[in-house]
Short mmCIF file of C-alpha atoms in Angstrom, two decimals:
data_model
loop_
_atom_site.label_atom_id
_atom_site.label_comp_id
_atom_site.label_asym_id
_atom_site.label_seq_id
_atom_site.Cartn_x
_atom_site.Cartn_y
_atom_site.Cartn_z
CA MET A 1 -10.89 -23.34 5.77
CA SER A 2 -11.31 -26.52 3.19
CA GLU A 3 -10.62 -27.01 -0.23
CA ASN A 4 -13.39 -27.66 -0.81
CA VAL A 5 -15.03 -24.77 0.46
CA ASN A 6 -13.30 -22.84 -1.97
CA GLY A 7 -14.35 -24.97 -5.22
CA GLY A 8 -10.69 -26.85 -4.28
CA ARG A 9 -8.49 -23.44 -4.55
CA GLU A 10 -6.10 -23.12 -2.14
CA SER A 11 -7.58 -20.95 0.59
CA LEU A 12 -6.05 -19.70 3.68
CA GLY A 13 -5.58 -21.16 7.21
CA SER A 14 -7.59 -18.31 9.39
CA ARG A 15 -9.10 -14.58 8.69
CA LEU A 16 -7.24 -13.09 10.74
CA GLY A 17 -4.44 -14.07 8.19
CA PHE A 18 -6.99 -12.43 5.65
CA LEU A 19 -7.46 -9.64 7.52
CA LEU A 20 -2.85 -9.66 8.59
CA ILE A 21 -2.16 -10.36 4.42
CA SER A 22 -4.90 -7.66 3.35
CA ALA A 23 -2.68 -5.58 6.02
CA GLY A 24 -0.22 -6.17 4.71
CA CYS A 25 -0.70 -5.47 1.18
CA ALA A 26 -2.24 -1.82 1.76
CA ILE A 27 -0.01 -1.02 4.30
CA GLY A 28 2.50 0.78 2.66
CA ILE A 29 5.90 2.97 2.90
CA GLY A 30 3.36 5.84 1.45
CA ASN A 31 1.66 4.86 4.87
CA VAL A 32 4.71 5.50 7.56
CA TRP A 33 6.49 7.60 5.03
CA LYS A 34 3.88 9.71 2.42
CA PHE A 35 1.28 10.04 5.23
CA PRO A 36 3.18 12.03 8.13
CA TYR A 37 4.88 14.62 5.84
CA LEU A 38 1.62 14.93 3.82
CA CYS A 39 0.14 15.95 6.95
CA GLY A 40 2.93 18.45 8.06
CA GLN A 41 2.49 19.93 3.78
CA ASN A 42 -0.78 20.18 4.85
CA GLY A 43 -1.59 21.80 7.86
CA GLY A 44 -1.35 18.66 10.37
CA GLY A 45 -5.08 17.92 12.40
CA ALA A 46 -6.85 18.98 9.39
CA PHE A 47 -5.62 16.71 7.00
CA VAL A 48 -6.16 13.50 9.43
CA LEU A 49 -9.54 14.35 10.06
CA LEU A 50 -9.72 15.16 6.16
CA TYR A 51 -8.21 11.75 5.56
CA VAL A 52 -10.40 9.78 7.68
CA PHE A 53 -13.23 10.89 6.26
CA PHE A 54 -12.61 10.25 2.43
CA LEU A 55 -11.22 7.30 3.86
CA VAL A 56 -14.44 6.44 5.16
CA ILE A 57 -16.65 7.10 1.55
CA LEU A 58 -13.90 6.51 -0.55
CA GLY A 59 -11.54 3.28 0.30
CA ILE A 60 -14.23 1.45 2.22
CA PRO A 61 -16.57 0.27 -0.30
CA VAL A 62 -13.96 -0.32 -3.26
CA MET A 63 -11.95 -2.09 -1.05
CA THR A 64 -16.05 -4.32 0.05
CA MET A 65 -16.42 -4.37 -4.05
CA GLU A 66 -12.84 -5.68 -5.34
CA PHE A 67 -13.29 -8.91 -1.79
CA ALA A 68 -16.70 -10.10 -3.44
CA LEU A 69 -15.20 -9.69 -6.60
CA GLY A 70 -12.33 -12.15 -5.89
CA ARG A 71 -14.66 -14.15 -3.75
CA ALA A 72 -17.65 -14.90 -6.45
CA SER A 73 -15.43 -15.32 -8.86
CA ARG A 74 -12.40 -18.10 -6.72
CA LYS A 75 -10.16 -16.53 -9.83
CA SER A 76 -7.22 -13.81 -9.75
CA PRO A 77 -7.92 -11.07 -11.08
CA VAL A 78 -6.80 -11.49 -14.27
CA MET A 79 -9.54 -14.05 -14.91
CA LEU A 80 -12.01 -13.09 -12.42
CA TYR A 81 -13.82 -11.61 -15.11
CA GLN A 82 -14.33 -13.92 -17.45
CA GLN A 83 -16.28 -15.95 -14.10
CA LEU A 84 -18.89 -13.22 -13.41
CA GLU A 85 -18.67 -10.86 -16.46
CA LYS A 86 -22.21 -10.92 -19.65
CA PRO A 87 -20.78 -12.83 -22.87
CA GLY A 88 -19.55 -11.72 -25.54
CA SER A 89 -18.49 -8.80 -23.05
CA LYS A 90 -15.23 -7.10 -22.96
CA TRP A 91 -14.29 -6.49 -19.04
CA HIS A 92 -12.77 -9.46 -18.98
CA LEU A 93 -9.59 -6.29 -21.15
CA HIS A 94 -9.19 -4.99 -17.41
CA GLY A 95 -8.37 -7.76 -15.83
CA TYR A 96 -4.50 -7.95 -18.06
CA VAL A 97 -4.13 -4.43 -17.32
CA ALA A 98 -4.92 -5.50 -13.05
CA MET A 99 -2.02 -7.70 -13.63
CA ALA A 100 0.13 -5.36 -15.70
CA GLY A 101 -0.77 -2.26 -12.24
CA ASN A 102 0.55 -4.94 -10.22
CA VAL A 103 3.80 -5.34 -12.06
CA ILE A 104 4.62 -1.67 -12.97
CA LEU A 105 4.28 -1.39 -9.09
CA MET A 106 7.12 -4.21 -8.46
CA MET A 107 9.44 -2.84 -10.45
CA PHE A 108 9.32 -0.39 -8.54
CA TYR A 109 8.07 -0.70 -4.82
CA THR A 110 11.17 -3.89 -4.73
CA THR A 111 14.03 -0.60 -5.15
CA VAL A 112 11.56 0.83 -2.37
CA ALA A 113 11.83 -1.50 -0.28
CA GLY A 114 16.17 -1.98 -0.34
CA TRP A 115 16.55 1.32 0.46
CA MET A 116 14.77 1.06 3.71
CA LEU A 117 16.83 -2.73 4.07
CA SER A 118 20.32 -1.61 3.68
CA TYR A 119 18.87 2.21 6.04
CA PHE A 120 18.49 -1.18 8.53
CA VAL A 121 21.29 -2.64 8.24
CA LYS A 122 23.40 0.51 8.04
CA SER A 123 21.29 1.55 12.01
CA MET A 124 22.52 -1.94 12.91
CA ARG A 125 26.01 -1.32 12.55
CA GLY A 126 25.78 2.39 13.69
CA ASP A 127 26.72 4.30 9.97
CA PHE A 128 25.06 6.73 10.58
CA VAL A 129 26.52 7.06 14.42
CA ALA A 130 28.52 10.74 14.76
CA LEU A 131 28.14 12.32 10.92
CA SER A 132 26.85 15.79 10.81
CA THR A 133 23.47 17.03 9.34
CA ASP A 134 25.55 16.82 5.37
CA ALA A 135 27.10 14.14 5.95
CA VAL A 136 23.89 11.77 7.00
CA ALA A 137 22.90 13.16 3.66
CA ALA A 138 25.57 12.14 2.21
CA GLU A 139 24.74 8.83 2.89
CA PHE A 140 21.19 8.53 0.81
CA THR A 141 22.80 10.24 -1.97
CA SER A 142 26.20 7.67 -0.99
CA MET A 143 23.52 4.91 -1.54
CA LEU A 144 21.89 5.92 -4.59
CA SER A 145 24.69 6.35 -6.69
CA SER A 146 26.13 2.87 -5.82
CA PRO A 147 25.27 -0.13 -8.61
CA GLN A 148 26.81 -2.48 -6.99
CA MET A 149 24.27 -1.63 -3.10
CA MET A 150 20.86 -0.93 -4.90
CA LEU A 151 21.14 -4.64 -7.03
CA ILE A 152 21.93 -6.02 -3.72
CA ALA A 153 19.67 -5.00 -2.49
CA LEU A 154 17.05 -5.75 -5.25
CA VAL A 155 18.10 -9.32 -5.50
CA VAL A 156 17.11 -9.76 -2.15
CA VAL A 157 14.23 -8.16 -2.08
CA VAL A 158 13.26 -9.64 -5.34
CA ALA A 159 14.70 -13.22 -3.98
CA VAL A 160 12.76 -12.90 -0.15
CA GLY A 161 9.51 -11.70 -1.87
CA ALA A 162 9.72 -15.22 -4.25
CA PHE A 163 10.87 -17.86 -1.40
CA ILE A 164 7.67 -16.83 0.52
CA CYS A 165 4.92 -16.73 -2.42
CA ILE A 166 6.50 -20.16 -2.78
CA LEU A 167 6.24 -22.20 0.13
CA GLY A 168 2.81 -22.18 -0.25
CA LEU A 169 -0.37 -18.98 0.92
CA GLU A 170 -1.32 -20.88 4.22
CA ALA A 171 2.57 -21.97 4.70
CA GLY A 172 3.90 -18.94 3.90
CA VAL A 173 2.57 -16.11 2.45
CA GLU A 174 0.20 -16.13 5.93
CA ARG A 175 3.12 -17.34 8.40
CA VAL A 176 4.59 -15.45 7.33
CA SER A 177 2.34 -12.21 7.05
CA LYS A 178 1.38 -12.92 10.10
CA VAL A 179 5.12 -12.60 12.89
CA MET A 180 5.39 -9.79 10.14
CA MET A 181 2.22 -7.52 11.16
CA ILE A 182 2.14 -8.36 14.42
CA ALA A 183 5.97 -7.81 14.85
CA LEU A 184 5.74 -4.37 13.09
CA PHE A 185 2.12 -2.80 14.85
CA VAL A 186 5.08 -4.17 18.23
CA ILE A 187 7.41 -2.37 17.55
CA MET A 188 5.48 1.48 16.49
CA VAL A 189 3.56 0.81 19.63
CA VAL A 190 7.46 1.32 21.04
CA LEU A 191 8.72 3.80 19.20
CA ALA A 192 5.36 5.72 18.91
CA ILE A 193 5.38 5.89 23.53
CA HIS A 194 8.95 6.87 23.45
CA SER A 195 8.22 9.56 20.52
CA VAL A 196 5.57 10.79 22.71
CA VAL A 197 6.90 11.05 26.57
CA MET A 198 9.81 12.51 24.68
CA ASP A 199 11.31 16.10 25.65
CA GLY A 200 9.59 18.75 23.67
CA GLY A 201 7.30 16.58 21.68
CA SER A 202 3.98 17.38 22.40
CA GLU A 203 3.85 20.11 20.23
CA GLY A 204 4.28 18.33 17.61
CA LEU A 205 1.12 16.41 18.97
CA SER A 206 -1.34 18.95 18.98
CA PHE A 207 0.14 20.23 16.11
CA TYR A 208 -1.01 16.66 13.95
CA LEU A 209 -3.54 15.77 15.98
CA VAL A 210 -5.57 18.78 16.80
CA PRO A 211 -7.35 20.52 14.19
CA ASP A 212 -6.15 23.82 12.92
CA PHE A 213 -8.51 25.14 10.10
CA SER A 214 -6.53 28.21 9.88
CA ARG A 215 -3.37 27.06 8.96
CA MET A 216 -5.69 24.87 6.45
CA LYS A 217 -6.96 28.31 4.87
CA GLU A 218 -3.59 29.25 4.38
CA ILE A 219 -2.78 26.47 2.55
CA GLY A 220 -6.30 26.74 0.80
CA PHE A 221 -8.95 24.88 1.80
CA LEU A 222 -9.14 22.78 -2.03
CA ASN A 223 -5.66 21.55 -1.55
CA VAL A 224 -5.65 20.01 1.62
CA THR A 225 -8.70 18.53 0.66
CA VAL A 226 -7.40 17.00 -2.80
CA ALA A 227 -4.90 16.10 -0.74
CA ALA A 228 -6.36 14.44 1.61
CA MET A 229 -8.43 12.80 -0.82
CA ASN A 230 -5.86 11.51 -2.70
CA GLN A 231 -3.58 9.39 0.48
CA ALA A 232 -7.00 8.40 1.74
CA PHE A 233 -7.90 6.14 -2.21
CA PHE A 234 -4.17 5.29 -2.24
CA THR A 235 -3.10 3.82 0.94
CA LEU A 236 -5.51 0.90 0.10
CA SER A 237 -3.87 0.04 -3.23
CA LEU A 238 -6.60 -0.44 -5.03
CA GLY A 239 -7.75 -0.56 -8.38
CA MET A 240 -5.31 -3.59 -10.11
CA GLY A 241 -7.24 -6.30 -7.71
CA SER A 242 -4.82 -6.84 -5.05
CA MET A 243 -7.36 -7.71 -2.82
CA ALA A 244 -9.45 -9.29 -4.88
CA ILE A 245 -7.02 -11.88 -4.50
CA PHE A 246 -7.09 -12.05 -0.63
CA GLY A 247 -11.44 -12.27 -1.80
CA SER A 248 -11.07 -15.45 -3.20
CA TYR A 249 -9.27 -16.96 -0.99
CA ILE A 250 -12.04 -16.13 1.93
CA ASP A 251 -14.81 -18.08 2.88
CA LYS A 252 -18.33 -16.63 3.59
CA LYS A 253 -18.69 -16.86 7.06
CA ARG A 254 -18.11 -13.54 7.09
CA ALA A 255 -19.88 -10.61 4.97
CA LEU A 256 -17.32 -8.38 3.93
CA LEU A 257 -18.27 -4.67 4.14
CA GLY A 258 -17.26 -5.70 8.26
CA GLU A 259 -14.10 -7.51 6.42
CA ALA A 260 -12.89 -4.51 4.33
CA VAL A 261 -13.58 -1.93 7.76
CA HIS A 262 -11.46 -4.20 9.80
CA VAL A 263 -8.79 -4.09 6.81
CA ALA A 264 -9.21 0.11 6.25
CA VAL A 265 -8.67 0.26 10.46
CA LEU A 266 -5.79 -1.82 9.94
CA ASP A 267 -3.68 0.30 7.53
CA THR A 268 -5.15 3.29 9.43
CA PHE A 269 -3.78 2.85 12.61
CA VAL A 270 -0.79 2.41 11.32
CA ALA A 271 -0.71 5.18 9.39
CA ILE A 272 -1.55 7.21 12.68
CA VAL A 273 0.57 6.33 14.63
CA SER A 274 4.10 7.16 12.05
CA GLY A 275 2.54 9.83 12.69
CA LEU A 276 2.82 9.60 16.50
CA ILE A 277 6.78 8.21 16.30
CA ILE A 278 7.57 11.06 13.42
CA PHE A 279 6.16 14.40 14.64
CA PRO A 280 6.96 14.67 18.19
CA ALA A 281 10.33 13.93 17.73
CA CYS A 282 10.55 16.34 15.36
CA PHE A 283 9.10 19.26 16.67
CA ALA A 284 11.70 17.76 19.95
CA TYR A 285 15.14 17.94 17.82
CA GLY A 286 13.46 21.75 15.86
CA VAL A 287 13.46 20.02 12.66
CA GLN A 288 9.88 21.09 9.80
CA PRO A 289 7.54 18.04 9.85
CA ASP A 290 6.48 19.07 5.99
CA SER A 291 10.77 18.09 5.09
CA GLY A 292 9.74 16.08 2.20
CA PRO A 293 10.60 12.77 1.19
CA SER A 294 14.04 13.32 2.66
CA LEU A 295 12.20 13.14 5.90
CA ILE A 296 12.89 9.55 6.84
CA PHE A 297 16.49 9.45 4.86
CA ILE A 298 17.63 12.55 5.94
CA THR A 299 16.24 14.23 8.63
CA LEU A 300 14.80 10.84 10.91
CA PRO A 301 18.72 9.69 10.83
CA ASN A 302 19.87 12.87 12.17
CA ILE A 303 17.66 12.70 15.29
CA PHE A 304 18.43 9.65 16.38
CA ASN A 305 21.60 11.06 15.84
CA HIS A 306 20.46 13.33 18.78
CA MET A 307 18.51 11.00 21.12
CA SER A 308 20.11 8.31 24.17
CA LEU A 309 20.28 4.98 21.62
CA GLY A 310 19.78 6.37 19.25
CA ARG A 311 20.69 3.26 17.51
CA VAL A 312 18.92 1.20 19.15
CA TRP A 313 15.67 3.78 18.16
CA GLY A 314 16.92 3.74 13.72
CA SER A 315 16.79 0.62 14.23
CA LEU A 316 13.42 -0.20 15.21
CA PHE A 317 12.08 2.77 12.85
CA PHE A 318 14.01 0.73 9.93
CA LEU A 319 12.87 -2.57 11.58
CA PHE A 320 9.67 -1.46 10.73
CA MET A 321 9.41 0.49 7.59
CA THR A 322 11.22 -3.10 6.30
CA PHE A 323 8.53 -4.61 7.55
CA ALA A 324 5.88 -2.09 6.09
CA ALA A 325 7.19 -2.58 2.82
CA PHE A 326 7.89 -6.01 2.79
CA SER A 327 4.67 -6.35 3.58
CA THR A 328 3.17 -5.24 0.15
CA VAL A 329 6.07 -7.23 -1.55
CA VAL A 330 4.81 -9.92 -0.09
CA ALA A 331 1.44 -9.84 -1.28
CA VAL A 332 1.43 -8.28 -4.58
CA PHE A 333 4.20 -10.84 -6.03
CA GLU A 334 1.20 -13.31 -4.28
CA THR A 335 -0.88 -11.50 -6.76
CA ILE A 336 1.18 -11.81 -10.16
CA ILE A 337 2.54 -15.29 -8.51
CA ALA A 338 -1.27 -16.02 -8.79
CA CYS A 339 -2.61 -14.66 -12.23
CA THR A 340 0.76 -16.46 -13.64
CA MET A 341 -1.02 -20.02 -12.24
CA ASP A 342 -4.20 -19.35 -13.56
CA LEU A 343 -3.18 -17.79 -16.87
CA LEU A 344 -0.84 -20.15 -18.03
CA ARG A 345 -2.25 -23.46 -15.22
CA TRP A 346 1.79 -24.00 -14.29
CA SER A 347 2.33 -25.11 -10.38
CA ARG A 348 3.14 -22.32 -7.04
CA LYS A 349 6.50 -23.48 -7.89
CA LYS A 350 6.73 -23.18 -11.06
CA ALA A 351 5.08 -19.60 -11.63
CA GLY A 352 6.62 -18.42 -8.07
CA LEU A 353 10.73 -19.20 -9.87
CA ILE A 354 10.01 -17.18 -13.05
CA CYS A 355 7.82 -14.60 -12.14
CA GLY A 356 11.32 -13.55 -9.50
CA VAL A 357 13.53 -14.39 -12.12
CA SER A 358 11.61 -11.96 -14.81
CA LEU A 359 10.07 -9.62 -11.68
CA PHE A 360 14.58 -9.07 -10.97
CA VAL A 361 14.94 -8.00 -14.55
CA LEU A 362 11.81 -5.84 -14.88
CA SER A 363 13.03 -4.15 -11.33
CA VAL A 364 16.54 -3.75 -12.74
CA PRO A 365 16.44 -0.41 -14.46
CA CYS A 366 14.28 1.94 -12.03
CA SER A 367 17.97 0.86 -10.31
CA LEU A 368 19.92 1.86 -12.37
CA GLY A 369 17.44 4.78 -12.55
CA PHE A 370 19.35 6.55 -10.18
CA ASN A 371 23.26 5.78 -11.65
CA LEU A 372 24.29 4.08 -14.39
CA LEU A 373 21.08 5.36 -16.11
CA SER A 374 20.48 8.73 -14.86
CA PHE A 375 20.47 10.20 -17.70
CA ILE A 376 16.67 9.10 -18.60
CA GLN A 377 14.43 11.58 -17.64
CA PRO A 378 11.49 10.55 -18.63
CA MET A 379 9.39 12.78 -17.26
CA GLY A 380 11.39 16.37 -18.20
CA GLU A 381 14.83 17.90 -16.32
CA GLY A 382 15.65 15.92 -12.96
CA SER A 383 12.93 12.88 -13.15
CA GLY A 384 13.80 9.15 -13.41
CA ILE A 385 12.47 6.03 -13.98
CA LEU A 386 10.69 5.19 -10.88
CA ASP A 387 9.01 9.01 -11.54
CA LEU A 388 7.39 7.26 -14.06
CA GLU A 389 6.25 3.62 -13.47
CA ASP A 390 5.75 5.56 -10.22
CA PHE A 391 3.23 8.08 -12.49
CA LEU A 392 1.61 4.92 -14.78
CA VAL A 393 0.33 2.83 -11.53
CA SER A 394 -1.01 6.60 -9.25
CA ASN A 395 -2.36 8.24 -11.39
CA LEU A 396 -3.76 5.81 -14.29
CA ILE A 397 -3.56 2.40 -13.19
CA LEU A 398 -4.96 2.62 -9.77
CA PRO A 399 -7.91 5.43 -10.91
CA CYS A 400 -9.12 3.81 -13.42
CA GLY A 401 -8.80 0.59 -12.58
CA ALA A 402 -11.08 1.80 -9.09
CA LEU A 403 -13.91 2.97 -11.01
CA ILE A 404 -14.10 0.03 -13.59
CA PHE A 405 -14.80 -2.25 -10.44
CA ILE A 406 -17.40 0.47 -9.43
CA ILE A 407 -19.72 0.60 -12.88
CA PHE A 408 -19.36 -4.27 -12.83
CA CYS A 409 -20.37 -3.90 -9.46
CA THR A 410 -23.55 -1.60 -9.76
CA PHE A 411 -24.80 -1.27 -13.34
CA ARG A 412 -26.02 -3.64 -15.41
CA PHE A 413 -24.02 -3.48 -18.04
CA GLY A 414 -21.21 -5.61 -15.78
CA TRP A 415 -22.10 -7.62 -12.68
CA GLY A 416 -24.72 -5.26 -11.90
CA TRP A 417 -26.14 -4.56 -8.33
CA ASP A 418 -27.95 -7.43 -6.84
CA ASN A 419 -24.98 -9.51 -8.13
CA PHE A 420 -23.22 -7.23 -5.45
CA VAL A 421 -24.83 -6.72 -3.04
CA GLN A 422 -25.92 -10.68 -2.34
CA GLU A 423 -22.28 -11.25 -2.58
CA ALA A 424 -20.71 -8.78 -0.13
CA ASN A 425 -24.22 -9.26 2.47
CA THR A 426 -22.88 -13.45 2.50
CA GLY A 427 -22.13 -14.02 6.49
CA ARG A 428 -22.19 -12.45 9.50
CA GLY A 429 -21.18 -8.48 9.80
CA LEU A 430 -21.70 -5.63 8.88
CA LYS A 431 -23.73 -5.61 5.77
CA VAL A 432 -24.22 -2.89 2.42
CA ALA A 433 -27.74 -0.64 2.71
CA LYS A 434 -30.18 0.26 0.41
CA TRP A 435 -30.02 3.36 0.96
CA MET A 436 -25.78 2.94 -0.05
CA ARG A 437 -26.75 2.24 -3.72
CA GLY A 438 -26.83 5.21 -4.97
CA PHE A 439 -24.41 7.00 -3.70
CA MET A 440 -21.70 3.82 -4.74
CA THR A 441 -23.00 3.91 -8.61
CA PHE A 442 -23.64 8.01 -9.27
CA ILE A 443 -21.31 9.31 -6.93
CA LEU A 444 -18.27 7.09 -6.23
CA PRO A 445 -17.73 6.86 -9.40
CA LEU A 446 -18.03 10.85 -9.59
CA ILE A 447 -15.40 11.20 -7.48
CA VAL A 448 -12.91 8.53 -8.96
CA GLY A 449 -13.24 10.52 -11.87
CA VAL A 450 -11.74 14.21 -10.07
CA ILE A 451 -9.37 12.53 -8.56
CA ILE A 452 -7.70 10.66 -12.09
CA VAL A 453 -8.45 14.07 -13.18
CA MET A 454 -6.37 15.76 -11.08
CA GLY A 455 -3.36 13.02 -11.24
CA LEU A 456 -3.80 13.81 -15.04
CA ILE A 457 -3.16 17.85 -14.01
#
C-alpha cells in the first residue's frame, strides 16, 4: 500500500498482514485459556453454539464500526474523534479513555504473557518431567512467589514488544505478526490432530462438539447464554480502539464488514481448535474439563507428563500459548505507540522507547502483586492487583467503549449512520445492508448494555 493513499500515514504492506495483525490482536490468552475452561464449565457443545451465534450478531458489527472509524479518520483511537465528530461535541474524551484502557490492559497482560514464556522455557528444559501432580502445582506457586522470575519474564515481554514496534509498522509489526500467526496456526493444527487421535479422546470430542441441552438445563439456560455472550464480546478486544488503529493503516479496496468476518473467523478458529487440543486430552486422562484457570498451568503439564514424547508436546503447547500472548502484546503496544505519536508528534523510535520503559514501570505492581505486594487485595480477600486491572478493562472500559462506538456510528448527533455505512461499504466484498440499521442502532446497544450490567453485578 502506498504512502499517498493513506494521506502520508504509515501503512501495511498487504491485506494478509492487516488480517493477521487484526486477528493477532483479537486472538489472545482468552481464546486458548478462558474459552476451553468456560466451555467446560458451561456444558460443552451448547456453549460453543451460542458463542458462535453471539460472535456473529455482536462481535462482527462492532468490529466493522471500529475498522470504519479508523479508516475514515486515518488516526489512532486517541485522535480519531477529532476528525469525525461535529464541532463543539465531546466524543473525543472517549479517545483518552480508550488509550488508558490499552495501557491498563498491558499492565496485566504483560505479566500473563510472561507466565506463558516461563512455562515454554520450563517445558523445554524438562522441569515438569516425572513430577507428581502436587509438585506440578507447586511449580506454578513457586513461579508466582518469586519476584525475580516474574520481573525477568516481564522485562523480556516488554522489551521484545517494544523492539518489534520500533522496527516499524511494515518491517516490524507486520512481518513479525505474519510469522508468529502462521506458526501459531501450524502448531495448533499439529497439537489438535495429536489430541484427537489419542486413545479415549473421542468422549472429549463429543462433550465439546455435540450440543447437549439437558446439560445446559442443569447449569441454567441463562447462565450459559450470558457466559457465551460475554466470551463472544470480549474475545475480539472491542471497545478500546485496538481494531480502529489497524483500520487506519489500510486502503479502501475492501468493504469492512467482510474484513471483520475474516478476522472473526480466524479468532473463532483458534478458540475452537484450542478445545480440540484440550478436551480429548482431558477425557483421555480422566481430568475434569471445567478446572478453571488452573487448566493451563497445572492440569495440562500433568497430562503431558503421562504422554509419550510429553516434553515435546508440552513445549509445543506453551510455544503456541506464548505466540497467542505475544500477538496481542505487539498489537496493543502498536496502538499505544500510535496514540503517543499522534498526541505528542514524536517519532516512532522515541515513542517506542518511552512507552516501553513506562509500560514496564506500570506493569511491575501486577507482577509483584503475587509476592511482595500480595498484601494489596483491592477487590476483597484473595484478590490481587491483576484482578482489579482485569475488572477495569473487561467489565468497564471494553463494553462501555463499544457502546460509545455504536452510538457514535449510528446516531445523527455522533458521526451518523450514513457516514458509517459509506465508509464501511467502500470497496469490494460483504456490505452493511439496509435492514441492519434497526438492529445496529437499537438492539446492539441493548445487548452491550446487558453485558455492562451483568459485568458490574
